[in-house]
Coordinates of C-alpha atoms in Angstrom, one line a residue:
Chain R
M1197 CA 68.3 138.5 -85.2
P1198 CA 70.7 136.2 -83.4
F1199 CA 69.1 132.8 -82.9
I1200 CA 70.4 132.5 -79.3
P1201 CA 67.8 131.4 -76.8
H1202 CA 69.1 133.2 -73.7
T1203 CA 69.5 137.0 -73.4
P1204 CA 72.4 138.3 -71.3
A1205 CA 69.8 139.3 -68.6
E1206 CA 68.5 135.8 -68.5
Q1207 CA 72.0 134.4 -68.4
S1208 CA 72.8 136.6 -65.4
E1209 CA 69.6 135.5 -63.7
M1210 CA 70.4 131.8 -64.2
L1211 CA 74.0 132.2 -63.0
A1212 CA 72.8 134.0 -59.9
T1213 CA 70.3 131.3 -59.2
V1214 CA 72.9 128.5 -59.3
G1215 CA 75.2 130.8 -57.3
V1216 CA 78.1 131.6 -59.7
D1217 CA 79.0 134.9 -61.1
S1218 CA 80.1 134.0 -64.7
I1219 CA 79.9 131.3 -67.4
E1220 CA 83.6 130.7 -66.8
A1221 CA 82.9 130.0 -63.1
L1222 CA 80.0 127.6 -64.1
F1223 CA 82.5 125.5 -66.1
E1224 CA 85.4 125.6 -63.7
D1225 CA 84.9 121.9 -62.8
I1226 CA 86.0 121.0 -66.3
P1227 CA 89.8 121.1 -66.6
K1228 CA 91.0 123.8 -69.0
K1229 CA 92.8 121.3 -71.2
F1230 CA 89.5 119.5 -72.0
R1231 CA 87.7 122.7 -73.1
A1232 CA 87.6 124.0 -76.6
A1233 CA 89.9 127.0 -76.7
E1234 CA 88.1 128.3 -79.8
L1235 CA 85.4 127.0 -82.1
N1236 CA 87.3 128.1 -85.2
L1237 CA 84.2 129.3 -86.9
P1238 CA 84.1 131.9 -89.7
E1239 CA 82.1 135.1 -89.5
G1240 CA 78.4 134.8 -90.1
L1241 CA 76.9 135.1 -93.6
S1242 CA 73.5 136.2 -94.9
E1243 CA 71.0 133.5 -95.9
M1244 CA 71.6 134.3 -99.6
D1245 CA 75.4 134.0 -99.2
V1246 CA 75.0 130.7 -97.3
C1247 CA 72.8 129.2 -100.0
Q1248 CA 75.2 130.2 -102.8
K1249 CA 78.2 128.8 -100.8
L1250 CA 76.4 125.5 -100.2
E1251 CA 75.2 125.2 -103.8
K1252 CA 78.7 125.7 -105.0
T1253 CA 80.0 123.1 -102.6
A1254 CA 77.3 120.6 -103.5
A1255 CA 78.0 121.1 -107.2
K1256 CA 81.4 119.5 -106.7
N1257 CA 79.7 116.2 -106.0
H1258 CA 79.5 113.6 -108.8
T1259 CA 75.9 112.6 -108.8
D1260 CA 75.9 111.1 -112.3
L1261 CA 78.2 108.1 -111.7
T1262 CA 77.4 104.5 -112.5
S1263 CA 78.5 102.9 -109.2
F1264 CA 79.4 99.3 -108.2
L1265 CA 80.2 100.4 -104.7
G1266 CA 78.8 98.4 -101.8
A1267 CA 81.0 97.6 -98.8
G1268 CA 78.1 97.6 -96.4
F1269 CA 76.0 100.3 -98.0
Y1270 CA 73.9 99.6 -101.1
D1271 CA 72.0 101.6 -103.7
H1272 CA 68.6 100.0 -103.7
Y1273 CA 65.4 101.3 -105.3
I1274 CA 63.2 103.1 -102.9
P1275 CA 59.5 103.2 -103.8
S1276 CA 58.1 106.7 -104.0
A1277 CA 55.5 106.0 -101.3
V1278 CA 58.3 105.8 -98.7
D1279 CA 59.3 109.4 -99.2
A1280 CA 55.7 110.6 -99.6
L1281 CA 54.5 108.9 -96.3
C1282 CA 57.7 109.6 -94.4
S1283 CA 57.6 113.3 -95.0
R1284 CA 54.2 113.8 -93.3
G1285 CA 54.5 116.4 -90.5
E1286 CA 53.3 113.9 -87.9
F1287 CA 56.5 111.9 -88.4
Y1288 CA 58.9 114.7 -89.3
T1289 CA 59.7 115.8 -85.8
A1290 CA 62.8 116.1 -83.7
Y1291 CA 60.7 115.2 -80.7
T1292 CA 61.0 111.5 -79.8
P1293 CA 57.4 110.6 -79.3
Y1294 CA 57.4 108.1 -76.5
Q1295 CA 54.6 109.2 -74.2
A1296 CA 51.9 106.5 -74.3
E1297 CA 49.2 109.1 -73.5
A1298 CA 50.0 111.1 -76.6
S1299 CA 51.9 108.9 -79.1
Q1300 CA 50.0 105.7 -79.7
G1301 CA 50.5 105.9 -83.5
M1302 CA 54.2 106.4 -83.4
L1303 CA 54.7 103.8 -80.6
Q1304 CA 52.7 101.3 -82.7
A1305 CA 54.8 102.1 -85.7
I1306 CA 58.0 101.3 -83.7
F1307 CA 56.4 98.1 -82.4
E1308 CA 55.6 97.0 -86.0
Y1309 CA 59.1 97.9 -87.0
Q1310 CA 60.5 95.7 -84.2
T1311 CA 58.2 92.8 -85.2
A1312 CA 59.3 93.1 -88.9
V1313 CA 63.0 93.1 -87.8
A1314 CA 62.6 90.2 -85.4
R1315 CA 60.8 88.1 -88.2
L1316 CA 63.4 89.1 -90.8
L1317 CA 66.3 88.0 -88.6
D1318 CA 64.4 85.1 -86.9
L1319 CA 65.1 86.1 -83.4
Q1320 CA 62.6 86.8 -80.6
Y1321 CA 63.1 90.5 -79.9
A1322 CA 64.2 93.7 -81.6
N1323 CA 64.8 97.1 -80.1
A1324 CA 63.5 100.4 -81.6
S1325 CA 66.8 100.8 -83.4
L1326 CA 70.3 102.4 -82.7
Y1327 CA 72.3 104.9 -84.7
D1328 CA 73.9 102.6 -87.3
G1329 CA 75.3 99.1 -87.9
G1330 CA 78.6 99.8 -86.3
T1331 CA 77.1 101.2 -83.1
A1332 CA 74.7 98.2 -83.0
L1333 CA 77.8 95.9 -83.2
Y1334 CA 79.5 97.7 -80.3
E1335 CA 76.3 97.6 -78.2
A1336 CA 76.0 93.9 -78.9
I1337 CA 79.6 93.3 -77.6
M1338 CA 78.7 95.2 -74.4
M1339 CA 75.6 93.1 -74.0
A1340 CA 77.8 90.0 -74.0
V1341 CA 80.3 91.5 -71.6
R1342 CA 77.5 92.3 -69.1
Q1343 CA 75.9 88.9 -69.6
N1344 CA 78.8 86.6 -68.9
K1345 CA 81.2 89.1 -67.2
R1346 CA 84.1 88.2 -69.5
T1347 CA 86.3 90.6 -71.4
R1348 CA 87.8 88.8 -74.4
I1349 CA 86.1 89.4 -77.8
V1350 CA 86.9 87.2 -80.8
I1351 CA 86.1 88.9 -84.1
S1352 CA 86.7 87.8 -87.7
E1353 CA 88.7 90.1 -89.9
S1354 CA 86.0 89.6 -92.5
V1355 CA 83.6 91.7 -90.5
N1356 CA 83.2 95.1 -92.1
P1357 CA 86.5 97.0 -91.4
I1358 CA 84.6 100.3 -91.0
Y1359 CA 82.8 98.7 -88.0
R1360 CA 86.0 97.3 -86.7
V1361 CA 87.6 100.7 -86.7
M1362 CA 84.5 101.9 -84.8
L1363 CA 84.9 99.1 -82.2
D1364 CA 88.5 100.0 -81.6
S1365 CA 87.5 103.6 -81.0
Y1366 CA 84.5 102.8 -78.8
T1367 CA 86.5 100.3 -76.7
S1368 CA 89.8 102.1 -76.5
N1369 CA 89.2 103.1 -72.9
L1370 CA 87.6 99.9 -71.8
K1371 CA 89.4 96.9 -70.4
L1372 CA 88.4 94.6 -73.3
D1373 CA 90.7 92.4 -75.3
L1374 CA 89.8 92.4 -79.0
V1375 CA 91.2 89.4 -80.8
T1376 CA 91.0 89.6 -84.6
I1377 CA 91.1 86.3 -86.6
P1378 CA 92.5 86.8 -90.2
H1379 CA 90.3 85.8 -93.1
R1380 CA 91.3 83.0 -95.4
N1381 CA 91.1 83.9 -99.1
C1382 CA 88.0 86.1 -98.4
E1383 CA 86.4 83.3 -96.3
T1384 CA 85.7 83.7 -92.6
D1385 CA 88.1 81.2 -91.0
V1386 CA 85.7 79.2 -88.9
D1387 CA 88.4 76.7 -87.7
A1388 CA 90.6 79.5 -86.5
L1389 CA 87.6 81.1 -84.8
L1390 CA 86.7 77.8 -83.1
A1391 CA 90.3 77.4 -81.9
A1392 CA 90.3 80.9 -80.5
L1393 CA 87.3 80.4 -78.3
N1394 CA 88.0 79.8 -74.6
D1395 CA 86.4 80.3 -71.2
D1396 CA 87.5 83.9 -71.0
T1397 CA 85.7 84.7 -74.3
A1398 CA 82.6 87.0 -73.9
A1399 CA 81.6 87.0 -77.6
V1400 CA 82.4 85.7 -81.0
I1401 CA 81.6 88.0 -84.0
V1402 CA 81.1 87.1 -87.6
Q1403 CA 79.4 88.6 -90.6
N1404 CA 77.1 87.1 -93.3
P1405 CA 77.6 87.8 -96.2
N1406 CA 81.1 88.8 -95.0
F1407 CA 82.8 92.0 -96.1
F1408 CA 84.2 90.3 -99.2
G1409 CA 80.7 89.0 -100.2
T1410 CA 81.2 85.4 -99.2
I1411 CA 78.2 83.6 -97.7
Q1412 CA 78.7 81.0 -95.0
D1413 CA 76.8 79.0 -92.4
F1414 CA 78.0 79.6 -88.8
T1415 CA 75.7 77.1 -87.1
A1416 CA 78.6 74.9 -85.9
L1417 CA 80.5 77.9 -84.6
F1418 CA 77.5 79.2 -82.7
T1419 CA 76.7 75.7 -81.2
K1420 CA 80.3 75.5 -79.9
A1421 CA 80.1 79.0 -78.5
R1422 CA 76.9 78.2 -76.6
E1423 CA 78.6 75.3 -75.0
H1424 CA 81.2 77.7 -73.5
K1425 CA 78.5 80.3 -72.6
I1426 CA 80.0 82.6 -75.3
V1427 CA 77.5 85.0 -76.9
S1428 CA 77.3 84.6 -80.7
I1429 CA 76.9 87.9 -82.6
I1430 CA 76.3 88.1 -86.3
S1431 CA 76.3 91.2 -88.4
T1432 CA 74.0 90.8 -91.4
Y1433 CA 72.7 92.5 -94.6
P1434 CA 69.0 92.8 -94.0
I1435 CA 67.9 92.5 -97.7
M1436 CA 69.7 89.2 -98.0
Q1437 CA 67.9 87.6 -95.0
S1438 CA 64.9 86.7 -97.1
V1439 CA 67.0 84.3 -99.1
L1440 CA 69.9 83.3 -96.8
K1441 CA 70.0 81.1 -93.7
T1442 CA 68.9 83.5 -91.0
P1443 CA 70.7 84.4 -87.7
G1444 CA 67.9 82.6 -85.8
E1445 CA 68.3 79.4 -88.0
M1446 CA 72.0 79.4 -87.3
G1447 CA 71.5 79.8 -83.5
A1448 CA 72.9 83.3 -83.1
D1449 CA 72.2 85.1 -79.8
I1450 CA 72.3 88.6 -81.2
A1451 CA 72.0 89.8 -84.8
V1452 CA 72.9 93.3 -85.8
A1453 CA 72.6 95.1 -89.2
E1454 CA 73.0 98.3 -91.0
G1455 CA 69.4 99.1 -92.0
Q1456 CA 70.3 101.5 -94.8
S1457 CA 69.4 99.0 -97.5
L1458 CA 65.8 99.0 -96.2
G1459 CA 64.5 102.2 -97.9
L1460 CA 67.1 104.7 -96.8
P1461 CA 69.0 106.7 -99.4
L1462 CA 72.9 106.5 -99.3
S1463 CA 73.0 110.3 -98.8
F1464 CA 76.7 110.5 -98.2
G1465 CA 76.8 108.3 -95.2
G1466 CA 73.8 109.0 -93.1
P1467 CA 71.6 109.2 -91.2
Y1468 CA 71.4 105.4 -91.2
L1469 CA 69.8 102.8 -89.0
G1470 CA 71.3 100.4 -86.5
I1471 CA 69.2 97.2 -86.3
M1472 CA 69.4 94.9 -83.4
A1473 CA 67.6 91.7 -82.4
C1474 CA 68.3 89.1 -79.7
N1475 CA 66.9 86.1 -77.9
K1476 CA 64.9 86.2 -74.7
Q1477 CA 67.8 85.5 -72.3
L1478 CA 69.5 88.7 -73.4
I1479 CA 66.5 91.0 -73.5
R1480 CA 67.4 92.7 -70.3
Q1481 CA 70.8 93.5 -71.6
M1482 CA 69.4 95.1 -74.8
P1483 CA 70.2 98.8 -75.0
G1484 CA 67.9 101.5 -76.3
R1485 CA 64.2 101.8 -76.5
I1486 CA 61.9 98.8 -76.6
V1487 CA 58.2 99.2 -77.3
G1488 CA 55.8 96.6 -76.0
R1489 CA 52.1 95.8 -76.6
T1490 CA 49.8 95.8 -73.6
V1491 CA 46.2 96.4 -72.5
D1492 CA 44.9 99.3 -70.4
K1493 CA 42.6 98.8 -67.4
T1494 CA 39.6 98.7 -69.7
G1495 CA 41.2 95.9 -71.8
K1496 CA 42.0 98.1 -74.8
T1497 CA 45.2 97.4 -76.6
G1498 CA 47.9 100.0 -76.3
F1499 CA 51.6 100.4 -76.9
V1500 CA 54.2 101.6 -74.3
L1501 CA 58.0 101.6 -73.8
T1502 CA 58.8 98.6 -71.8
L1503 CA 61.7 97.1 -69.8
Q1504 CA 62.6 100.7 -68.8
A1505 CA 64.7 99.6 -65.8
R1506 CA 67.6 99.0 -68.3
E1507 CA 67.5 102.7 -69.2
Q1508 CA 69.4 105.6 -67.9
H1509 CA 66.5 107.7 -66.8
I1510 CA 65.5 104.9 -64.3
R1511 CA 68.9 103.8 -63.0
R1512 CA 71.7 105.8 -64.4
E1513 CA 74.5 103.8 -62.8
K1514 CA 73.0 100.5 -64.0
A1515 CA 71.9 101.5 -67.4
T1516 CA 72.8 99.2 -70.3
S1517 CA 73.9 102.1 -72.5
N1518 CA 74.0 105.8 -72.7
I1519 CA 72.0 105.6 -75.8
C1520 CA 68.7 107.2 -74.9
S1521 CA 67.1 107.6 -78.3
N1522 CA 66.6 105.8 -81.5
Q1523 CA 66.5 106.5 -85.2
A1524 CA 62.7 106.7 -85.2
L1525 CA 62.3 108.3 -88.6
C1526 CA 64.8 105.9 -90.3
A1527 CA 63.2 102.9 -88.5
L1528 CA 59.8 104.1 -89.8
R1529 CA 61.2 104.3 -93.4
A1530 CA 62.5 100.8 -93.0
L1531 CA 59.1 99.6 -91.8
M1532 CA 57.4 101.3 -94.8
Y1533 CA 59.9 99.8 -97.2
I1534 CA 59.5 96.3 -95.8
S1535 CA 55.7 96.7 -95.7
L1536 CA 55.5 97.9 -99.3
L1537 CA 57.7 95.1 -100.7
G1538 CA 56.4 92.4 -98.5
P1539 CA 58.1 89.0 -98.2
Q1540 CA 57.9 88.2 -101.9
G1541 CA 59.2 91.7 -102.9
L1542 CA 62.2 91.4 -100.5
K1543 CA 63.0 88.0 -101.8
K1544 CA 62.8 89.2 -105.4
T1545 CA 65.0 92.2 -104.6
A1546 CA 67.6 90.0 -103.1
Q1547 CA 67.5 87.5 -105.9
T1548 CA 67.7 90.1 -108.6
G1549 CA 70.9 91.6 -107.0
I1550 CA 72.4 88.1 -106.7
E1551 CA 71.6 87.3 -110.4
R1552 CA 73.2 90.6 -111.6
A1553 CA 76.3 90.1 -109.4
H1554 CA 76.8 86.5 -110.8
Y1555 CA 76.4 87.9 -114.3
A1556 CA 79.0 90.5 -113.6
A1557 CA 81.3 88.0 -112.0
N1558 CA 81.0 85.8 -115.2
R1559 CA 81.8 88.8 -117.4
L1560 CA 84.8 89.9 -115.4
E1561 CA 86.2 86.3 -115.1
R1562 CA 86.6 86.3 -118.9
L1563 CA 89.1 89.1 -118.8
P1564 CA 92.8 88.2 -118.8
G1565 CA 94.3 87.9 -115.4
V1566 CA 91.0 88.6 -113.5
H1567 CA 89.8 86.1 -110.9
V1568 CA 86.7 86.0 -108.8
L1569 CA 87.9 84.9 -105.3
N1570 CA 84.8 83.9 -103.4
Q1571 CA 82.1 81.3 -103.7
P1572 CA 79.3 81.3 -102.8
F1573 CA 78.5 85.0 -102.9
G1574 CA 75.3 87.0 -103.0
N1575 CA 75.1 90.5 -104.6
E1576 CA 78.8 91.3 -104.0
F1577 CA 82.0 89.6 -104.8
T1578 CA 85.8 90.2 -104.7
V1579 CA 87.9 90.1 -107.9
K1580 CA 91.7 90.0 -108.1
L1581 CA 93.0 92.2 -110.9
P1582 CA 96.4 92.0 -112.6
V1583 CA 97.0 95.6 -111.6
R1584 CA 96.3 97.9 -108.6
A1585 CA 92.6 98.4 -108.0
Y1586 CA 93.1 102.2 -107.6
E1587 CA 94.6 102.3 -111.1
V1588 CA 91.4 100.8 -112.6
I1589 CA 89.2 103.1 -110.4
D1590 CA 91.1 106.2 -111.6
K1591 CA 90.9 105.2 -115.2
L1592 CA 87.1 104.4 -115.1
L1593 CA 86.2 107.7 -113.3
D1594 CA 86.9 109.4 -116.6
Y1595 CA 84.0 107.4 -118.0
K1596 CA 81.9 108.2 -114.9
F1597 CA 82.1 104.6 -113.7
V1598 CA 83.0 103.5 -110.2
P1599 CA 83.9 99.8 -110.6
G1600 CA 84.0 99.0 -106.9
F1601 CA 85.7 99.3 -103.5
P1602 CA 89.5 99.1 -103.3
L1603 CA 90.1 96.4 -100.6
G1604 CA 93.7 97.5 -100.2
R1605 CA 92.3 100.5 -98.3
Y1606 CA 91.7 98.2 -95.3
Y1607 CA 93.5 94.9 -96.0
Q1608 CA 97.2 94.6 -96.3
G1609 CA 98.4 92.7 -99.4
M1610 CA 95.1 93.3 -101.2
D1611 CA 96.0 96.2 -103.3
N1612 CA 94.9 94.4 -106.5
H1613 CA 91.5 93.4 -105.0
L1614 CA 88.3 95.1 -105.9
L1615 CA 84.9 94.6 -104.2
V1616 CA 82.1 94.8 -106.7
A1617 CA 78.5 95.1 -105.7
C1618 CA 75.2 94.9 -107.7
T1619 CA 71.7 95.6 -106.7
E1620 CA 68.3 95.4 -108.6
K1621 CA 69.2 98.8 -110.0
T1622 CA 72.3 97.5 -111.8
T1623 CA 71.4 96.9 -115.4
K1624 CA 73.0 94.2 -117.6
Q1625 CA 73.9 96.9 -120.0
C1626 CA 76.0 98.7 -117.3
I1627 CA 77.6 95.4 -116.3
G1628 CA 78.6 94.9 -120.0
I1629 CA 80.1 98.4 -120.2
L1630 CA 81.9 97.8 -116.9
A1631 CA 83.5 94.6 -118.2
E1632 CA 84.5 96.4 -121.4
L1633 CA 86.0 99.4 -119.5
I1634 CA 87.9 97.2 -117.0
G1635 CA 89.2 95.1 -119.9
G1636 CA 90.4 98.3 -121.6
A1637 CA 92.1 99.5 -118.4
L1638 CA 94.2 96.4 -117.8
Chain V
M1042 CA 51.7 91.3 -40.9
N1043 CA 55.4 90.9 -40.4
P1044 CA 56.1 87.3 -39.1
K1045 CA 57.5 87.4 -35.6
E1046 CA 60.0 84.6 -36.2
L1047 CA 61.9 86.6 -38.9
L1048 CA 64.5 89.3 -38.7
Y1049 CA 64.5 92.4 -40.9
A1050 CA 67.1 94.7 -42.5
K1051 CA 66.5 98.4 -42.8
S1052 CA 66.7 97.9 -46.6
H1053 CA 63.5 95.8 -46.4
E1054 CA 64.9 92.3 -46.7
W1055 CA 63.8 89.5 -44.3
V1056 CA 65.9 86.7 -42.9
K1057 CA 64.8 83.3 -41.5
I1058 CA 67.5 81.7 -39.5
E1059 CA 67.5 77.8 -39.6
G1060 CA 70.6 76.7 -37.8
D1061 CA 73.7 77.8 -39.8
E1062 CA 71.5 78.6 -42.8
A1063 CA 69.4 81.7 -43.6
V1064 CA 66.6 82.1 -46.0
V1065 CA 66.3 85.6 -47.5
G1066 CA 63.5 87.5 -49.1
I1067 CA 62.0 91.0 -49.4
S1068 CA 59.2 92.1 -47.1
H1069 CA 55.6 92.5 -47.9
F1070 CA 56.0 96.2 -47.4
A1071 CA 58.8 96.3 -50.0
Q1072 CA 56.8 94.4 -52.7
E1073 CA 53.9 96.8 -52.0
Q1074 CA 56.1 99.8 -52.6
L1075 CA 57.5 98.3 -55.8
G1076 CA 54.3 97.3 -57.4
D1077 CA 53.9 94.3 -59.8
L1078 CA 57.3 92.6 -60.1
T1079 CA 58.4 91.8 -63.6
F1080 CA 61.9 90.4 -63.0
V1081 CA 64.1 89.2 -60.2
E1082 CA 67.9 89.0 -60.7
L1083 CA 69.4 86.6 -58.2
P1084 CA 72.9 85.5 -57.3
Q1085 CA 74.3 82.0 -58.3
P1086 CA 74.7 79.2 -55.8
G1087 CA 78.4 79.4 -54.7
D1088 CA 78.5 83.2 -54.7
Q1089 CA 79.6 85.0 -51.6
A1090 CA 77.0 87.1 -49.9
E1091 CA 78.2 90.0 -47.7
A1092 CA 76.0 91.7 -45.2
G1093 CA 75.0 95.1 -46.5
A1094 CA 76.3 94.5 -50.0
E1095 CA 74.3 94.4 -53.2
I1096 CA 73.4 90.9 -54.3
G1097 CA 70.6 91.2 -56.8
T1098 CA 67.9 93.3 -58.3
V1099 CA 64.1 93.4 -58.3
E1100 CA 62.4 95.1 -61.2
S1101 CA 58.8 96.2 -61.2
V1102 CA 56.7 98.0 -63.8
K1103 CA 57.6 101.2 -62.0
A1104 CA 61.3 100.9 -61.0
A1105 CA 64.2 98.7 -60.3
S1106 CA 65.7 98.3 -56.8
E1107 CA 68.8 96.6 -55.6
I1108 CA 68.6 93.7 -53.1
Y1109 CA 71.1 93.9 -50.3
S1110 CA 72.1 90.8 -48.5
P1111 CA 71.2 91.1 -44.8
V1112 CA 73.7 88.3 -43.9
S1113 CA 77.2 87.1 -44.8
G1114 CA 78.1 83.6 -46.2
E1115 CA 77.9 81.4 -49.2
V1116 CA 74.8 81.3 -51.4
T1117 CA 73.5 77.7 -51.3
A1118 CA 70.3 77.9 -53.2
V1119 CA 68.2 80.4 -55.2
N1120 CA 64.4 80.4 -55.9
T1121 CA 64.4 79.4 -59.5
E1122 CA 60.6 79.6 -59.6
L1123 CA 61.0 83.4 -59.8
E1124 CA 62.6 83.2 -63.2
N1125 CA 59.2 82.6 -64.8
A1126 CA 57.0 83.8 -62.0
P1127 CA 58.4 86.9 -60.3
E1128 CA 54.8 87.7 -59.2
L1129 CA 55.2 85.1 -56.4
V1130 CA 57.0 87.8 -54.5
N1131 CA 53.9 90.0 -54.7
K1132 CA 51.6 87.1 -53.8
D1133 CA 53.6 85.7 -50.9
A1134 CA 56.6 87.7 -50.0
F1135 CA 57.3 85.8 -46.8
G1136 CA 56.8 82.3 -48.3
M1137 CA 56.8 81.2 -51.9
G1138 CA 58.5 84.5 -52.9
W1139 CA 61.7 83.7 -51.0
L1140 CA 64.9 84.7 -52.9
F1141 CA 67.9 82.8 -51.8
K1142 CA 69.6 80.8 -49.0
V1143 CA 72.9 81.5 -47.4
R1144 CA 75.2 79.2 -45.3
L1145 CA 76.1 81.8 -42.6
S1146 CA 79.8 82.6 -42.1
A1147 CA 79.0 85.0 -39.2
A1148 CA 76.2 85.7 -36.9
P1149 CA 73.8 88.2 -38.4
E1150 CA 74.2 91.7 -37.0
G1151 CA 72.2 94.9 -36.9
L1152 CA 68.9 93.3 -37.9
L1153 CA 65.5 94.4 -36.6
D1154 CA 62.8 92.3 -35.0
A1155 CA 59.2 92.4 -36.4
D1156 CA 58.0 95.3 -34.1
A1157 CA 61.0 97.5 -34.8
Y1158 CA 60.6 96.8 -38.5
A1159 CA 56.9 97.6 -38.4
A1160 CA 57.8 101.0 -36.8
L1161 CA 60.4 101.6 -39.5
C1162 CA 57.8 100.9 -42.3
A1163 CA 55.2 103.1 -40.6
A1164 CA 57.7 106.0 -40.5
E1165 CA 58.7 105.4 -44.1
A1166 CA 55.0 105.3 -45.3
H1167 CA 54.4 108.9 -44.1

């Protein structure tokens, strides 16, 4: 059976109702050049053939590698309870359950997620989540632009380059001026950022720890930004917030994060979780869903979507964003993960990753011509090698080791630089082998 | 119900003329239609108001509506009390719930008196 919802008879009936005589006529408002000429799809296959084809393709993946890859996405341990709870049918639905009359449980779960995120980042409000960290960063910029009606965006080059590519793409048709301030030896150049701020600047954007792993305090930068009515945006790594100075403590206006590290598997790049929190003065600019707690007319506590007037189903032309959903299931996983670990567990997870990374840095520093470039760092650091990073990566793949992320991929003049990440899953034994292997590859 | 000394716009704002200055708010009927207000977005002192043009927003639990300036001129003051207490508009639309003041650059045009406005509301309520 073809899984097509509309029969030809139904199609004709619908076309007749709207007063056109063909599908072609229905789409005539869309210029031909913008329409897909063909979908370039192969012929259909049987279920058995499809399964075999996919299994064959999946078998090409290396699932047995020892990986020191991070670069914004980290391989943390996920307690079994997360998968068990999350796969309950009540949660596993494509329907986004927002109707207060029918979905109190899910709405409360989202509300608790928002509370956890706001506490983790030390800001007043969080939304119900966005698609991923990069989308959250773009939406944060747009919040700033709407708030202060300016168009210049100052961003540090040490912000995740994958996000910066996304920002270029998202803003390519907008009248925004993105100014990128180079990093200084893997440090976010705060002096240069300060010098770049002016009264046309809508937002200043930094990341902590930055893409190279360096940890910094941006309190002075954010204070100066506030004096000029510039919105401060910080991109963060949620796991590290339990041990680092938080966005709230630094005085950031908006904090965004990739929530993958909170109980979501890496799974080849998604689905992930865009985390966003902000302070009260920006709440009406915050995109996406926001769940609030209220009381019904009999005084019983209940949960509802709130501040709806920002959303496109209320005032399309004034909506803060065309995002009209959230990553409810991923947000739920994050909430379960945070709840299962608790404050102490989160702290211990962060500290273990930091300890392992410092052990790895010490081991690698002993190798001839290898230098660790950043200080202080958390669970990720940059090493400069005496050879091209790709050379070492290629050699170590033979031993099923991925030593890290080649920074030359995004940064000019950094072909010899490798970004190495550890988590609580990285054993000292693996770090020892990594040091031996890199030593042998030089 | 609708004070006699005020003038009214068809978009449900009221105007109180005091010499070359006008006080602007939304009518009791408008706040009733909106329900409990949760937020009022106002212009800044120094902004130019233009008769018939959008100048702010009122948000309620149900919806959000634009506020249109009934007069032209420079905004001289805004009701900052509404930042933390938008419900003043529900409580006292013609008094404590005023929105902003404008130094008139032209005589107001096309506004209704209280009786004509009452007739408009009666027609809209059906």
